[in-house]
PDB file of C-alpha atoms in Angstrom:
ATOM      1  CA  UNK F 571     100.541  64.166 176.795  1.00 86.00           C
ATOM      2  CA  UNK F 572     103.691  65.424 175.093  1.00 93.00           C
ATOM      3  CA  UNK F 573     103.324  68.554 173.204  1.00 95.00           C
ATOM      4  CA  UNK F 574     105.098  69.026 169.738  1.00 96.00           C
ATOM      5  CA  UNK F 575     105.706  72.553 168.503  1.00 96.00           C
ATOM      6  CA  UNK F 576     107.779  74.856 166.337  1.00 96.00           C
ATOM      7  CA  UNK F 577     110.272  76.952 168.592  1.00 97.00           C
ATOM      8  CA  UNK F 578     112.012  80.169 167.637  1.00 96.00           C
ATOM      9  CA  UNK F 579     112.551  79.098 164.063  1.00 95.00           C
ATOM     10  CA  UNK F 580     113.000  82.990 163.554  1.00 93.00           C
ATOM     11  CA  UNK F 581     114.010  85.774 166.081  1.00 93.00           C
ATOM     12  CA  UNK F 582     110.478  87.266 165.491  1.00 95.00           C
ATOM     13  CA  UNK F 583     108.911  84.118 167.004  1.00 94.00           C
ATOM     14  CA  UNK F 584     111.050  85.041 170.206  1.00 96.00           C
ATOM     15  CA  UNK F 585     110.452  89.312 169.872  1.00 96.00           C
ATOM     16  CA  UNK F 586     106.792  88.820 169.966  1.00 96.00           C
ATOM     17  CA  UNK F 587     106.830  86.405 172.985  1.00 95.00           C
ATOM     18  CA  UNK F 588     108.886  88.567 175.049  1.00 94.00           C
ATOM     19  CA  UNK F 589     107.113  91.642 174.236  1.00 95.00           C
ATOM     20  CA  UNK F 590     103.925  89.863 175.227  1.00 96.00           C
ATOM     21  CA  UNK F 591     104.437  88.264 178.463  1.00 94.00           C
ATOM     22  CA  UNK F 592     108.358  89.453 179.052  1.00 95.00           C
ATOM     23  CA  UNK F 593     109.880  85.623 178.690  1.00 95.00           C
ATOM     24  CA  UNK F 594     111.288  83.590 176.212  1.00 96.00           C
ATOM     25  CA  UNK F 595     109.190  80.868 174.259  1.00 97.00           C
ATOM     26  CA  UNK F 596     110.432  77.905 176.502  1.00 97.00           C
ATOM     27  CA  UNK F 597     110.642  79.476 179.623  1.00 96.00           C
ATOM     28  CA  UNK F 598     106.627  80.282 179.370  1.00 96.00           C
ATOM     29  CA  UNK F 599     106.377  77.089 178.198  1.00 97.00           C
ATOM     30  CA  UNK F 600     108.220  75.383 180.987  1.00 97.00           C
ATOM     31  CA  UNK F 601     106.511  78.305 184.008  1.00 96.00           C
ATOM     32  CA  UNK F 602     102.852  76.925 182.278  1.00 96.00           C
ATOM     33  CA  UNK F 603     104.201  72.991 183.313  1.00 96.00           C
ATOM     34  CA  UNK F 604     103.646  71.855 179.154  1.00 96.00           C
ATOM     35  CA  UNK F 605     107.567  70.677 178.988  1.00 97.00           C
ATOM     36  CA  UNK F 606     107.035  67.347 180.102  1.00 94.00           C
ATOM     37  CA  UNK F 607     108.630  64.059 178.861  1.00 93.00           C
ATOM     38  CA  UNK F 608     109.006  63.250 174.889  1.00 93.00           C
ATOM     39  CA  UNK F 609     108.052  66.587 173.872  1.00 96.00           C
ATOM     40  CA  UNK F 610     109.136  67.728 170.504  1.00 96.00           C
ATOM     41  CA  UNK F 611     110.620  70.963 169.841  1.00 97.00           C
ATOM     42  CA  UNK F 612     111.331  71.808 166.441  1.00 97.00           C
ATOM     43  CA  UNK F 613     113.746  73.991 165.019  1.00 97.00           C
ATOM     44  CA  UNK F 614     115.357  75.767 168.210  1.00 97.00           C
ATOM     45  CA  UNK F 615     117.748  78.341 165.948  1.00 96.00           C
ATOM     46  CA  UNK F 616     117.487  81.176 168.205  1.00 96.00           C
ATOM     47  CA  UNK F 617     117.592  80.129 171.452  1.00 96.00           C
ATOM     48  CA  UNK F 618     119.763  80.289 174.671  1.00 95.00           C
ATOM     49  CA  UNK F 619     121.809  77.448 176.249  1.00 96.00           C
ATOM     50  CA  UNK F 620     119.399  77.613 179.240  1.00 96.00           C
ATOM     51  CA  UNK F 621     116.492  77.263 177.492  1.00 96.00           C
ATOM     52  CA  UNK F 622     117.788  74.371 175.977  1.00 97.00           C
ATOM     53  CA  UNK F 623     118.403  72.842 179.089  1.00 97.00           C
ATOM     54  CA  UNK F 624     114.963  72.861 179.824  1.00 97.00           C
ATOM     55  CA  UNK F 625     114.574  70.929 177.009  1.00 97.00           C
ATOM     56  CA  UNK F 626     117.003  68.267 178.433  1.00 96.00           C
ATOM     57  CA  UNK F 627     116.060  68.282 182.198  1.00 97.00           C
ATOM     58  CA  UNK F 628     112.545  67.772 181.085  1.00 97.00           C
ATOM     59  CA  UNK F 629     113.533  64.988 178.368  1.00 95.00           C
ATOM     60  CA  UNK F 630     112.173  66.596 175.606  1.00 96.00           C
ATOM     61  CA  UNK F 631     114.100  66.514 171.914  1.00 96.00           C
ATOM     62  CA  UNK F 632     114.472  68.704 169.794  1.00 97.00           C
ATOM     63  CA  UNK F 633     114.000  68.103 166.234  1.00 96.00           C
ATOM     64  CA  UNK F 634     116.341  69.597 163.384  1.00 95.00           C
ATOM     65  CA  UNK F 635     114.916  70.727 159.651  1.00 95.00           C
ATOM     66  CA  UNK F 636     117.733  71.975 157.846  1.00 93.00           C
ATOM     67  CA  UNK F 637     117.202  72.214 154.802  1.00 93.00           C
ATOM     68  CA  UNK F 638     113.291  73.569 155.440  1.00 95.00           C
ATOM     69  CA  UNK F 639     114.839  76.531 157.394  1.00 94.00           C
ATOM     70  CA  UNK F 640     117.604  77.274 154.538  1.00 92.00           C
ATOM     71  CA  UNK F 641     114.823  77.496 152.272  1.00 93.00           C
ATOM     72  CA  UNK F 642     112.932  79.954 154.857  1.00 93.00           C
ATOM     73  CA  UNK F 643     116.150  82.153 155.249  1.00 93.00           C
ATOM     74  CA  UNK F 644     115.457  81.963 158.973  1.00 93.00           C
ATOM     75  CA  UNK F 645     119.183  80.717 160.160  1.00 91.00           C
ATOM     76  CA  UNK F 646     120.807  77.407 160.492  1.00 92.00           C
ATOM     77  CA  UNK F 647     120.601  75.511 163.694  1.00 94.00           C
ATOM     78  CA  UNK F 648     123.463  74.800 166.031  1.00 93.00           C
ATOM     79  CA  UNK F 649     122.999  71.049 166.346  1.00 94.00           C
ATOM     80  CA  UNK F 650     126.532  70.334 167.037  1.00 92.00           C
ATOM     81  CA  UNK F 651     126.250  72.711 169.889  1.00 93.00           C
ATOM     82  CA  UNK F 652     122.932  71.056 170.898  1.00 94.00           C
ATOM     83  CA  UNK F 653     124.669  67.938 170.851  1.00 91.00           C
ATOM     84  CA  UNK F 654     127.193  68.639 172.988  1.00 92.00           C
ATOM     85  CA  UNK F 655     125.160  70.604 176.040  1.00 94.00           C
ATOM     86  CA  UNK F 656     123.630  66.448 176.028  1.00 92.00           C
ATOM     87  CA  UNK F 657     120.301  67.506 174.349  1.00 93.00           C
ATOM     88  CA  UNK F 658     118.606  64.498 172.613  1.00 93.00           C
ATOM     89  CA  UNK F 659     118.802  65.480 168.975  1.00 95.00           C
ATOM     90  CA  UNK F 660     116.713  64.027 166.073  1.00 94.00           C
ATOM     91  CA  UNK F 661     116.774  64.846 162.686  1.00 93.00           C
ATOM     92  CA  UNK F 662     113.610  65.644 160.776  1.00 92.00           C
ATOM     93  CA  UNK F 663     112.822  67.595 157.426  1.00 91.00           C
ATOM     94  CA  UNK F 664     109.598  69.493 158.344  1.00 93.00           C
ATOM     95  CA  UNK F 665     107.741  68.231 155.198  1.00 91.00           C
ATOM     96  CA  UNK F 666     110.662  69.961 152.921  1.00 91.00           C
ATOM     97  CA  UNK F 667     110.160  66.648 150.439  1.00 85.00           C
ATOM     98  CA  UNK F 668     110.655  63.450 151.740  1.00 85.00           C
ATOM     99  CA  UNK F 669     114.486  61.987 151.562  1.00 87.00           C
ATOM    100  CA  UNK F 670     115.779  62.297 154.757  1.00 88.00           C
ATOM    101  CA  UNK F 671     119.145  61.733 153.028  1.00 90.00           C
ATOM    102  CA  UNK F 672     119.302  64.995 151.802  1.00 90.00           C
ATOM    103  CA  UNK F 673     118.572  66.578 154.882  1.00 92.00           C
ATOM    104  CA  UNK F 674     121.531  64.369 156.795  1.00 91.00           C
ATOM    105  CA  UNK F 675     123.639  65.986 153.829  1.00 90.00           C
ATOM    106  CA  UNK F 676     122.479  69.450 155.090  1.00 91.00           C
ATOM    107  CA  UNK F 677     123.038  68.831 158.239  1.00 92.00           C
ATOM    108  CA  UNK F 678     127.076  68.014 157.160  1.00 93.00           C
ATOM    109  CA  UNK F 679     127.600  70.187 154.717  1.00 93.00           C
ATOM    110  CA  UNK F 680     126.170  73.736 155.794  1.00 92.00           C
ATOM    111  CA  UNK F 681     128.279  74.172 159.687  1.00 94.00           C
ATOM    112  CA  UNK F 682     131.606  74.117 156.722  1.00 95.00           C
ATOM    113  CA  UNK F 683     129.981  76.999 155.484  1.00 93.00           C
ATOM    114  CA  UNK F 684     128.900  78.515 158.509  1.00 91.00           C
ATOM    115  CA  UNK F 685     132.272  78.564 160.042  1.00 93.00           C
ATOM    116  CA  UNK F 686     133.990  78.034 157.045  1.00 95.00           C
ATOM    117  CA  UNK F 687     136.135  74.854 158.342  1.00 96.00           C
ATOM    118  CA  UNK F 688     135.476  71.720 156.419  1.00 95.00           C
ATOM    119  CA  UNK F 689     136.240  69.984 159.832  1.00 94.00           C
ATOM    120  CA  UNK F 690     133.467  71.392 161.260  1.00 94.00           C
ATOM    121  CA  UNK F 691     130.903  68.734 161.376  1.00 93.00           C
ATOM    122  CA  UNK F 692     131.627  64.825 159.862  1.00 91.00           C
ATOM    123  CA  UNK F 693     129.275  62.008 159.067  1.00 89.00           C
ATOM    124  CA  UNK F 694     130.013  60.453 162.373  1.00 89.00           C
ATOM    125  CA  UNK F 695     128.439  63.417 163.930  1.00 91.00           C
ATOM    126  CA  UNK F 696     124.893  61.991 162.447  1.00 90.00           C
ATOM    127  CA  UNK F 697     125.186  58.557 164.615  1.00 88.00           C
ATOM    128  CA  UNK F 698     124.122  59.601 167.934  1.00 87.00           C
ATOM    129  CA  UNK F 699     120.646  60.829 166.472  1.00 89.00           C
ATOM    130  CA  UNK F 700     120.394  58.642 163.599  1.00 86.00           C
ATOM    131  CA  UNK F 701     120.833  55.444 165.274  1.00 86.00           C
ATOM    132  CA  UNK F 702     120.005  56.508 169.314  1.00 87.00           C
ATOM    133  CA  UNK F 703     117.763  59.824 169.734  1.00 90.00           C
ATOM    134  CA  UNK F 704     115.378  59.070 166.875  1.00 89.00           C
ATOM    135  CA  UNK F 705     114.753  55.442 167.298  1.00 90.00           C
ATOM    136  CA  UNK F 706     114.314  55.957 171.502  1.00 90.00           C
ATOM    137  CA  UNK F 707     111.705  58.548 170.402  1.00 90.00           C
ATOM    138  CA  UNK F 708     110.091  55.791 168.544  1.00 90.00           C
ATOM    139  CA  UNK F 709     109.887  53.221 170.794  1.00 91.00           C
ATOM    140  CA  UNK F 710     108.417  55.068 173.232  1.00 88.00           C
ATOM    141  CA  UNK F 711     105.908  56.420 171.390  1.00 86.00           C
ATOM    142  CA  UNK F 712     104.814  53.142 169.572  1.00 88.00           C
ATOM    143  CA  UNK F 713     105.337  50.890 172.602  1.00 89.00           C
ATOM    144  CA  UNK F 714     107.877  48.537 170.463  1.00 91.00           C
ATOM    145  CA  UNK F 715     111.109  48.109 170.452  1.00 93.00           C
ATOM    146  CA  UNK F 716     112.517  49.748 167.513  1.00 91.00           C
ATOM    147  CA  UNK F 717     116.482  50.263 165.607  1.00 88.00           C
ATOM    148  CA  UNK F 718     117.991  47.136 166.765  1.00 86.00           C
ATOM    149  CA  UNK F 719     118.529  43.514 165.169  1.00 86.00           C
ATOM    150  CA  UNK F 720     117.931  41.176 168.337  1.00 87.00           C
ATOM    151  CA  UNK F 721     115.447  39.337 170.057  1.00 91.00           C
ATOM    152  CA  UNK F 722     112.538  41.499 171.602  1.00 90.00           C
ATOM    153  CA  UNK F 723     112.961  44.025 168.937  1.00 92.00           C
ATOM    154  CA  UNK F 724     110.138  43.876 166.251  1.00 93.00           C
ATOM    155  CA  UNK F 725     110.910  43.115 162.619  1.00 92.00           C
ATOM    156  CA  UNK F 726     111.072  46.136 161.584  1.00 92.00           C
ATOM    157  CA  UNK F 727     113.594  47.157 158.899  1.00 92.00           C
ATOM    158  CA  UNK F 728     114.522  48.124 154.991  1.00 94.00           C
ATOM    159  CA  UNK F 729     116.881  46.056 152.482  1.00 95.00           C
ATOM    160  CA  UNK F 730     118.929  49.067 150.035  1.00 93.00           C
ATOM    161  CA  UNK F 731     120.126  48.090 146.531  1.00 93.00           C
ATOM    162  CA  UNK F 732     123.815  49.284 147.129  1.00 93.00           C
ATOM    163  CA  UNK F 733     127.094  47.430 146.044  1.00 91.00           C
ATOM    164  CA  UNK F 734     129.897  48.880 147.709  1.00 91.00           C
ATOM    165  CA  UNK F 735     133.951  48.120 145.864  1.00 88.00           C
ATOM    166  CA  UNK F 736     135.144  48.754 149.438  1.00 93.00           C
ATOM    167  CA  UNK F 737     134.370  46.772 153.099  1.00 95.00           C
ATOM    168  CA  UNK F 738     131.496  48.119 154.944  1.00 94.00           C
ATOM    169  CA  UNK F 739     131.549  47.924 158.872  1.00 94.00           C
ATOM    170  CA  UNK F 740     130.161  49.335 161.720  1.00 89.00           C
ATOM    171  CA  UNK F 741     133.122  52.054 162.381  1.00 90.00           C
ATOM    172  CA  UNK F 742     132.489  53.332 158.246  1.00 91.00           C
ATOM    173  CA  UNK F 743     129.018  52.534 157.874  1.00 91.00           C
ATOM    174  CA  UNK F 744     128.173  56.194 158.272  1.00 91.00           C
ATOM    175  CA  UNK F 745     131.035  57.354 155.659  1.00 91.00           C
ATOM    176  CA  UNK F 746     129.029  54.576 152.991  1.00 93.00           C
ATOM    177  CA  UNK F 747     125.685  56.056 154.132  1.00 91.00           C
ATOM    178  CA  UNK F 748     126.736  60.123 153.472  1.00 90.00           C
ATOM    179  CA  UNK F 749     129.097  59.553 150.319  1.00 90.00           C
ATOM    180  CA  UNK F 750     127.468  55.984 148.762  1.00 90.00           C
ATOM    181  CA  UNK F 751     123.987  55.068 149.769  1.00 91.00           C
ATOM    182  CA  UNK F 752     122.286  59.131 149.637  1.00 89.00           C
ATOM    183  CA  UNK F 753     124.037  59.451 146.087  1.00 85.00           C
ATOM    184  CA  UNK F 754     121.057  57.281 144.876  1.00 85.00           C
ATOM    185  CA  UNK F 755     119.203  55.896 147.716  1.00 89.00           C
ATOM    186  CA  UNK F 756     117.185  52.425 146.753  1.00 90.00           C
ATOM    187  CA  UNK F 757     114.929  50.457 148.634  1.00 93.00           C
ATOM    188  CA  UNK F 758     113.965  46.751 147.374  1.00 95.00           C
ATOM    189  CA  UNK F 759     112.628  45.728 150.484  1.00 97.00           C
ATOM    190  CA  UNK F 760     111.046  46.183 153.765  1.00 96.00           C
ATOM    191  CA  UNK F 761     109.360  44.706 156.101  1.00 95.00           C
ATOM    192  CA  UNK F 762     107.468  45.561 159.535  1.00 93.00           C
ATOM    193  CA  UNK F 763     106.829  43.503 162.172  1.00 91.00           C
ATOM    194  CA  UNK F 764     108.311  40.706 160.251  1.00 92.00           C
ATOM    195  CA  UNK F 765     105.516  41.291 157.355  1.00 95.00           C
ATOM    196  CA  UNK F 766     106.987  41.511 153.600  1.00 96.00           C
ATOM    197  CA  UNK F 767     105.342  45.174 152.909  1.00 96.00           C
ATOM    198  CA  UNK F 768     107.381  46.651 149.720  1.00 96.00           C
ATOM    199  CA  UNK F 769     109.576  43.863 147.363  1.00 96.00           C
ATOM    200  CA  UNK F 770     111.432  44.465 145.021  1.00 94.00           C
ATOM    201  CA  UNK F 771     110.656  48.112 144.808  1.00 92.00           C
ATOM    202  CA  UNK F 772     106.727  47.379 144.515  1.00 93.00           C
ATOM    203  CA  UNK F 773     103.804  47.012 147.525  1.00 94.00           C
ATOM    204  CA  UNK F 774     102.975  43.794 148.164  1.00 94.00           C
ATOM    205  CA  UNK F 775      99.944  44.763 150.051  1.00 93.00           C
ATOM    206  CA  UNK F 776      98.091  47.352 147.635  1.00 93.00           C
ATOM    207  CA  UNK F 777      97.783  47.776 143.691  1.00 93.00           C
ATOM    208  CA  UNK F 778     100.006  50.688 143.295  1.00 92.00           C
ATOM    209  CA  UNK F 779      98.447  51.570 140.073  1.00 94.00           C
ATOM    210  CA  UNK F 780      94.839  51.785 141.014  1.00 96.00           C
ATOM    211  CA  UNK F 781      96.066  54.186 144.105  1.00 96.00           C
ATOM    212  CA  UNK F 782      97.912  57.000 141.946  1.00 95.00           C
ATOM    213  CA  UNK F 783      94.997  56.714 139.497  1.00 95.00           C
ATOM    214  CA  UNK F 784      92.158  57.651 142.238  1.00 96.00           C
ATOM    215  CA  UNK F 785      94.839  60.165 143.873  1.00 96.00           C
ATOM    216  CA  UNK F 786      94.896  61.686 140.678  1.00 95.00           C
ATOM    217  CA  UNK F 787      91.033  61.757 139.819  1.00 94.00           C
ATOM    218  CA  UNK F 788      90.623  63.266 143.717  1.00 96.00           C
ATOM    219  CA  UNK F 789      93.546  65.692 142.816  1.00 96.00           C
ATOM    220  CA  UNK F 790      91.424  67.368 139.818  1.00 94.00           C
ATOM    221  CA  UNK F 791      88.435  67.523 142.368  1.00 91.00           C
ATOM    222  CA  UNK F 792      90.329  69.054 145.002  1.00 94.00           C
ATOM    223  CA  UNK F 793      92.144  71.355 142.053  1.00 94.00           C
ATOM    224  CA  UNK F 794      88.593  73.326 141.243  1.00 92.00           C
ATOM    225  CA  UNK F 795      87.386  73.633 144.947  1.00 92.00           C
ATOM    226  CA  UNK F 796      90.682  75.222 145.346  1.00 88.00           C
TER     227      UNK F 796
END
């Protein structure tokens, strides 16, 4: 089976590996055979090019939470860099709320500040994970075909409320995505496998009121054992 683990979010993580058993994190990992094929590796801040290649000749990804590790004060990943050694890249939030939006914002906006150069990382630069890394994760690990409007693929996809002044194609769609749709991101709609599961902004399948009600009642419970 895969593995899926947190990697060197802080230099620590790689001090008390090498002072135990004189490697770094991923090259014990990869010496005790666990780096095998759709592994996830999150975070990755402070490691070395080869052990990201370990990453890559073992098809792993590794999985990006920017805005978790800002909020940690553990460092800011190198994605671009990850990128471009050919590591497959996703982009994830580690449970730092829940709109991935703002996290593809982090991921644009803090290499400016980094190396203060507002060239430094575009919209664009989100593509390769957004639309390839992160849905070729998921269709190998659900068995369906997944990210793609054609036959074979299953019905799986989302309808946003967003009305754009300006033409929206496949060469901007990113620039409407970072600068339009995160601004003030609306769902009406989705479906999966072709099934009608949220309209118009409400469940179709469940009485959202009666589920916040008994999540609140359990809440209380939970509250005092706590």
């Amino acid at each position: 089976l895969p593995i899926h683990v947190h990697v060197a979010e802080g230099p620590e993580d790689q001090e008390h590996t090498f002072s135990l058993y004189d490697q770094r994190i991923l090259e014990r990992f990869h010496r005790a055979g666990l780096m095998i094929q759709n592994s996830l590796y999150a975070h990755c801040i402070h490691t070395t090019a080869s052990e990201r290649a370990l990453i890559k000749d073992t098809k792993g990804y590794i999985v990006v939470n920017c805005q978790s590790n800002i909020n940690n004060g553990v460092g800011f990943p190198e994605w671009k860099k990850f990128n471009d050694e050919g590591t497959n890249l996703l982009m994830g939030n580690d449970g730092y709320g829940f709109n991935l939006c703002h996290d593809a914002r982090f991921m644009i906006l803090c290499p400016h500040y980094v190396h203060r150069d507002p060239a430094a990382s575009y919209s664009g630069d989100l593509t390769r994970s957004l639309f390839g890394s992160n849905y070729d994760l998921a269709t190998s690990a659900f068995g369906v075909n997944l990210g793609t409007i054609r036959e074979g693929s299953s019905a799986d996809f989302i309808i946003l409320n967003y009305r754009s002044p300006t033409e929206i194609t496949a060469e901007n769609f990113m620039d409407h995505f970072f600068f339009g749709i995160c601004d003030n991101i609306s769902v009406s709609d989705a479906f999966v496998a072709g099934e009608r599961i949220l309209a118009e902004g409400r469940p179709a399948r469940i009485d959202e009121d009666v589920i916040y009600k008994e999540a609140r009642r359990l809440f209380k419970a939970f509250e005092k054992r706590f």
